[in-house]
Coordinates of C-alpha atoms in Angstrom, one line a residue:
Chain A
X57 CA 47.0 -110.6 33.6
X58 CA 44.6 -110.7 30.7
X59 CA 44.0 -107.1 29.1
X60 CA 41.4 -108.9 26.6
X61 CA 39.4 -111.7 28.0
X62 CA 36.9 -113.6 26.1
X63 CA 35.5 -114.9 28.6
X64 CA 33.0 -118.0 26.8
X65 CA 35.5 -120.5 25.2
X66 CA 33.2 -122.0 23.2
X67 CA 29.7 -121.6 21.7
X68 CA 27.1 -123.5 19.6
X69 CA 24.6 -121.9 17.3
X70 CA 21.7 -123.1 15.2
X71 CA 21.9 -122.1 11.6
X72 CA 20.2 -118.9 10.7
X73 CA 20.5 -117.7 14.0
X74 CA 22.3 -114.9 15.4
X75 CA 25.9 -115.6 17.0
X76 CA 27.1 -113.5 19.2
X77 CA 30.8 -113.4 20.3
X78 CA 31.7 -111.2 23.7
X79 CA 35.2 -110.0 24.3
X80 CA 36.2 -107.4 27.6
X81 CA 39.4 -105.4 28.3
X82 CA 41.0 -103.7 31.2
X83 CA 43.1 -101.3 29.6
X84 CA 40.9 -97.7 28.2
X85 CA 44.6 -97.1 26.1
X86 CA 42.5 -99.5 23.6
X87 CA 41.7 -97.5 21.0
X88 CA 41.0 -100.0 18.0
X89 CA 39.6 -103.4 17.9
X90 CA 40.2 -106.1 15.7
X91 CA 38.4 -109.4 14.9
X92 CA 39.9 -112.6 13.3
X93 CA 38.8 -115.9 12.2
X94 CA 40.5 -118.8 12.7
X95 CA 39.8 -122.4 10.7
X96 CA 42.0 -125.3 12.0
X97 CA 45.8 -125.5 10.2
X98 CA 44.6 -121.7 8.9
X99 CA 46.4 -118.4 10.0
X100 CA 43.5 -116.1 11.2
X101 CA 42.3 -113.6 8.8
X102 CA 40.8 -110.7 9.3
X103 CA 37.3 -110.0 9.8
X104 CA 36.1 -106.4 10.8
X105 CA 37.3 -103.7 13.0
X106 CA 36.3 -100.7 15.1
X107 CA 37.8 -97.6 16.1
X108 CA 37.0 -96.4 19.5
X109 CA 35.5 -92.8 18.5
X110 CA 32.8 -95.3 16.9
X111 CA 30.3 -97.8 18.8
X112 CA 28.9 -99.9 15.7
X113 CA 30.4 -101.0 12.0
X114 CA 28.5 -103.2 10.1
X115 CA 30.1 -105.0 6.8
X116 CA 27.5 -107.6 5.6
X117 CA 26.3 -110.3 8.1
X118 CA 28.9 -109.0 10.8
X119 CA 28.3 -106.2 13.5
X120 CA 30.9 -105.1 16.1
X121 CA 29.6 -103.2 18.4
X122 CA 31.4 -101.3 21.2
X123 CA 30.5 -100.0 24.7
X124 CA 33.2 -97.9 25.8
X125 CA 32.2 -97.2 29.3
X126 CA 31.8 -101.0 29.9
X127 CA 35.2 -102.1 28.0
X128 CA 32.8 -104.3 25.9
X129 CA 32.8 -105.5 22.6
X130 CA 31.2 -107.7 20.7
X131 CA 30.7 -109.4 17.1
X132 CA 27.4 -110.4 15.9
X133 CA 26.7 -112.7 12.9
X134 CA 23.2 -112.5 11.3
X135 CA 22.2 -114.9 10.1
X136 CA 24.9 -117.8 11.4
X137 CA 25.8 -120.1 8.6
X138 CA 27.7 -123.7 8.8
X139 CA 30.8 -122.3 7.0
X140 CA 31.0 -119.7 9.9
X141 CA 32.3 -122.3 12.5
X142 CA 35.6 -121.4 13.5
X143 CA 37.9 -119.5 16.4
X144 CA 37.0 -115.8 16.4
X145 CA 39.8 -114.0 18.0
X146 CA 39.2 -110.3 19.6
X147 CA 41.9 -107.9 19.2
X148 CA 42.9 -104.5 20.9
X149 CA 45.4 -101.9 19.5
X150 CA 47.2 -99.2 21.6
X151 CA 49.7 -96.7 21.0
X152 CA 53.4 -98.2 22.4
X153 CA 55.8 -95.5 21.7
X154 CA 56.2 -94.4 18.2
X155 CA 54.6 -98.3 17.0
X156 CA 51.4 -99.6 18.8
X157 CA 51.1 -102.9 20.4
X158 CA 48.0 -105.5 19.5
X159 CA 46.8 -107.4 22.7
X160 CA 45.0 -110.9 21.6
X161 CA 42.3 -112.4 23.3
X162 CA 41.8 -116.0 23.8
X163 CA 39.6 -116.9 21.5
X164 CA 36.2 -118.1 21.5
X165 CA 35.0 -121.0 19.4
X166 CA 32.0 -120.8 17.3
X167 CA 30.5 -123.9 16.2
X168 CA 27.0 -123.4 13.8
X169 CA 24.9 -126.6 13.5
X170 CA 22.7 -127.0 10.2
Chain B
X179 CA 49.4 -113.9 -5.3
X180 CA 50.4 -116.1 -2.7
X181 CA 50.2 -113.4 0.6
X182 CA 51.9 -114.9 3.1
X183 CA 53.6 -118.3 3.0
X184 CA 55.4 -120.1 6.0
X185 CA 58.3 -123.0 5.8
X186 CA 58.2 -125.6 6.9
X187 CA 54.8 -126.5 7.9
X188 CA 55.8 -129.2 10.5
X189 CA 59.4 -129.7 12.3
X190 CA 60.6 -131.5 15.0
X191 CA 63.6 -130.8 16.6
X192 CA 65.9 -132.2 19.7
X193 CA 66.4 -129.9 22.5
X194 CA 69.8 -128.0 21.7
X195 CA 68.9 -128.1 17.9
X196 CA 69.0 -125.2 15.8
X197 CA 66.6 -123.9 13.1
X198 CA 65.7 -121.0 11.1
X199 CA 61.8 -120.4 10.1
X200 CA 60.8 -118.6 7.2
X201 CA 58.6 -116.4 6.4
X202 CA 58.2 -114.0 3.1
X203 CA 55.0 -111.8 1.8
X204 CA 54.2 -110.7 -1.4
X205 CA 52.1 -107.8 -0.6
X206 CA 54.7 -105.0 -0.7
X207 CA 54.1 -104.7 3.3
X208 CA 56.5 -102.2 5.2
X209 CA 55.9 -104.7 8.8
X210 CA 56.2 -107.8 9.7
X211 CA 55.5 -109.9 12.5
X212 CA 56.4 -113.3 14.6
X213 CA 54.1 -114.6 16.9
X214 CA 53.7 -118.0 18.9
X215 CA 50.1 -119.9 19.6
X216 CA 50.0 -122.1 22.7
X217 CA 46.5 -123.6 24.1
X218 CA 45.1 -121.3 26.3
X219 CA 47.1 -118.7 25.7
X220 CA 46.0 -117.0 22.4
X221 CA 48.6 -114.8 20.1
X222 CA 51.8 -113.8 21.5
X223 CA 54.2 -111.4 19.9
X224 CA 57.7 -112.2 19.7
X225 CA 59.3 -110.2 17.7
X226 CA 58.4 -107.6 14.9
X227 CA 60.0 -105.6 12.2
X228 CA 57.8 -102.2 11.7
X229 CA 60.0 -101.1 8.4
X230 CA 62.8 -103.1 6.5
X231 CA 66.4 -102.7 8.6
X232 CA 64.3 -102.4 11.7
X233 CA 63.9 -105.2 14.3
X234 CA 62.3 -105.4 17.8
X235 CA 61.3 -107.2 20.9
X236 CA 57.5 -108.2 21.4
X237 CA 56.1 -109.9 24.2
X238 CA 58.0 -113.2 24.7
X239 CA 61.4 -112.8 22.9
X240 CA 63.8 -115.0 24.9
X241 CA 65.2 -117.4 23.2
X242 CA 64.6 -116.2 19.4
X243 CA 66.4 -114.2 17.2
X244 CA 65.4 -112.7 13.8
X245 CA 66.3 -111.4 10.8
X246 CA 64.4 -108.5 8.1
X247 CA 66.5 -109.7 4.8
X248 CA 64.7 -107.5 3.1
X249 CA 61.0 -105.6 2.6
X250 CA 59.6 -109.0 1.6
X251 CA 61.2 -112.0 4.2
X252 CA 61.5 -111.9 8.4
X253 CA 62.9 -115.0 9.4
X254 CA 63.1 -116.3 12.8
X255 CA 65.8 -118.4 14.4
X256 CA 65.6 -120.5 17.5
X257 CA 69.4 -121.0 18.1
X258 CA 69.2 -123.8 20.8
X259 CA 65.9 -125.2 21.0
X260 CA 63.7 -126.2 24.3
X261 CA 60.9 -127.6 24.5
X262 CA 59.3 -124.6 26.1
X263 CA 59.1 -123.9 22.6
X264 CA 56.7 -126.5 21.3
X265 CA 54.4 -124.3 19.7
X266 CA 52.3 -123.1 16.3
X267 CA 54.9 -119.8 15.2
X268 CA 52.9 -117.6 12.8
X269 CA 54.2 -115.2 10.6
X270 CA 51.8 -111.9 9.9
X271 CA 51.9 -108.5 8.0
X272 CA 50.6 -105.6 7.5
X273 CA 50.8 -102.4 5.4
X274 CA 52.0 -100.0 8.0
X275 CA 52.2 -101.6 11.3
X276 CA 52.3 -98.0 13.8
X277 CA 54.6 -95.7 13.3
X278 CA 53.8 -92.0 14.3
X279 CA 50.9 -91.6 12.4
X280 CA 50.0 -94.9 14.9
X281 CA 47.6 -95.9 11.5
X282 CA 46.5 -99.6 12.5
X283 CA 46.3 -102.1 9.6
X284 CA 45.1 -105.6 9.7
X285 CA 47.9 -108.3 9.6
X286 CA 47.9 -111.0 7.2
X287 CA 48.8 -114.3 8.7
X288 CA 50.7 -117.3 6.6
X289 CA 49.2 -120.5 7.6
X290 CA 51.8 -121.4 10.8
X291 CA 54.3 -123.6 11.1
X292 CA 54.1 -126.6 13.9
X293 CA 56.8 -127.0 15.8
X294 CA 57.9 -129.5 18.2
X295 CA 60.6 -129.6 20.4
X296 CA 61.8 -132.8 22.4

């Protein structure tokens, strides 16, 4: 039972133009999202994040947006660039007791053509 | 500053072996964090340590055990390996993991370590 589904494995991008990455979850405990970037034989690293009492952070060419009543998220990259092909992993964070828990989605990836 | 670094990088083992990865950060992190990597079935958590001298189960901790030896290493042990546990193990921290202020910080990953059981 998948509480963070990114539902399009894979997707391919001209360069300059806009990627955009979809993730959905089930449970409204979410109340931070996370995305990473994964390049092959890499550990992911951290991209940008988004509290729940917010529905947009920007930090450069990347956009999260959120859409609480839909349980939608989603990362845009303006404009796409070659070096931006890898996995992008979405990310949800809830309070588990005194710690919180971070659910992992998937992954979807991004490959940008020159 | 080297963040987080993983060894090995590649290992095979026999079923029944027994091996200890490790995993140390540099970045003064109170928590650290073990997590497996299968196809199709993203990050799993199996076990963390939110502060040094604590340890606890995450999402798939059967069959691992592991050790805080101090603020900077968490290693992880698979004491007789199967090969249900063929997989890419990566090692992550963060500043402050939860906690009761429940603050979420992002989690640096080392680069993974590839195991294969037989």
């Amino acid at each position: 039972d998948q509480q963070v589904k990114q539902n399009s494995p894979s997707l391919s991008v001209q360069e300059g133009r806009i990627s955009i990455l979809n993730c959905d979850y089930t449970n409204s405990m979410f109340d931070y999202f996370l995305w990473y970037k994964k390049y092959p034989a890499e550990g992911p690293t951290f991209l940008i994040s988004i509290s729940s009492i917010k529905d947009k952070n920007e930090d450069g060419r990347f956009t999260v947006f959120l859409n609480k009543s839909a349980k939608h998220l989603s990362l845009h990259i303006v404009p796409s660039q070659p070096g931006d092909s890898a996995v992008y992993f979405c990310a949800a964070s809830a309070r588990a007791g005194n710690n919180r828990k971070l659910i992992w989605g998937l992954g979807t990836s991004l490959a940008v053509n020159p | 500053n080297a963040g987080v670094t993983q060894t090995p990088k590649f290992q095979v083992l026999k079923t029944g072996q027994s091996m200890t990865l490790q995993c140390a950060q540099d970045m003064n992190h109170n928590s650290m964090y073990w997590y497996r990597q299968d196809p199709g079935m993203g990050l799993r958590l199996i076990y963390y340590s939110a502060s040094e001298g604590t340890t606890d189960k995450g999402e798939v901790p059967n069959g691992y055990n592991v050790s805080r030896l101090n603020k900077r290493e968490f290693s992880l042990r698979l004491e007789s390996a199967a090969p249900s546990q063929t997989s890419v193990y990566f090692c992550a921290s963060s500043k402050i993991g939860g906690g009761l202020g429940g603050t979420v910080n992002e989690q640096f990953f080392g680069p993974g370590t590839r195991l294969t059981v037989l």
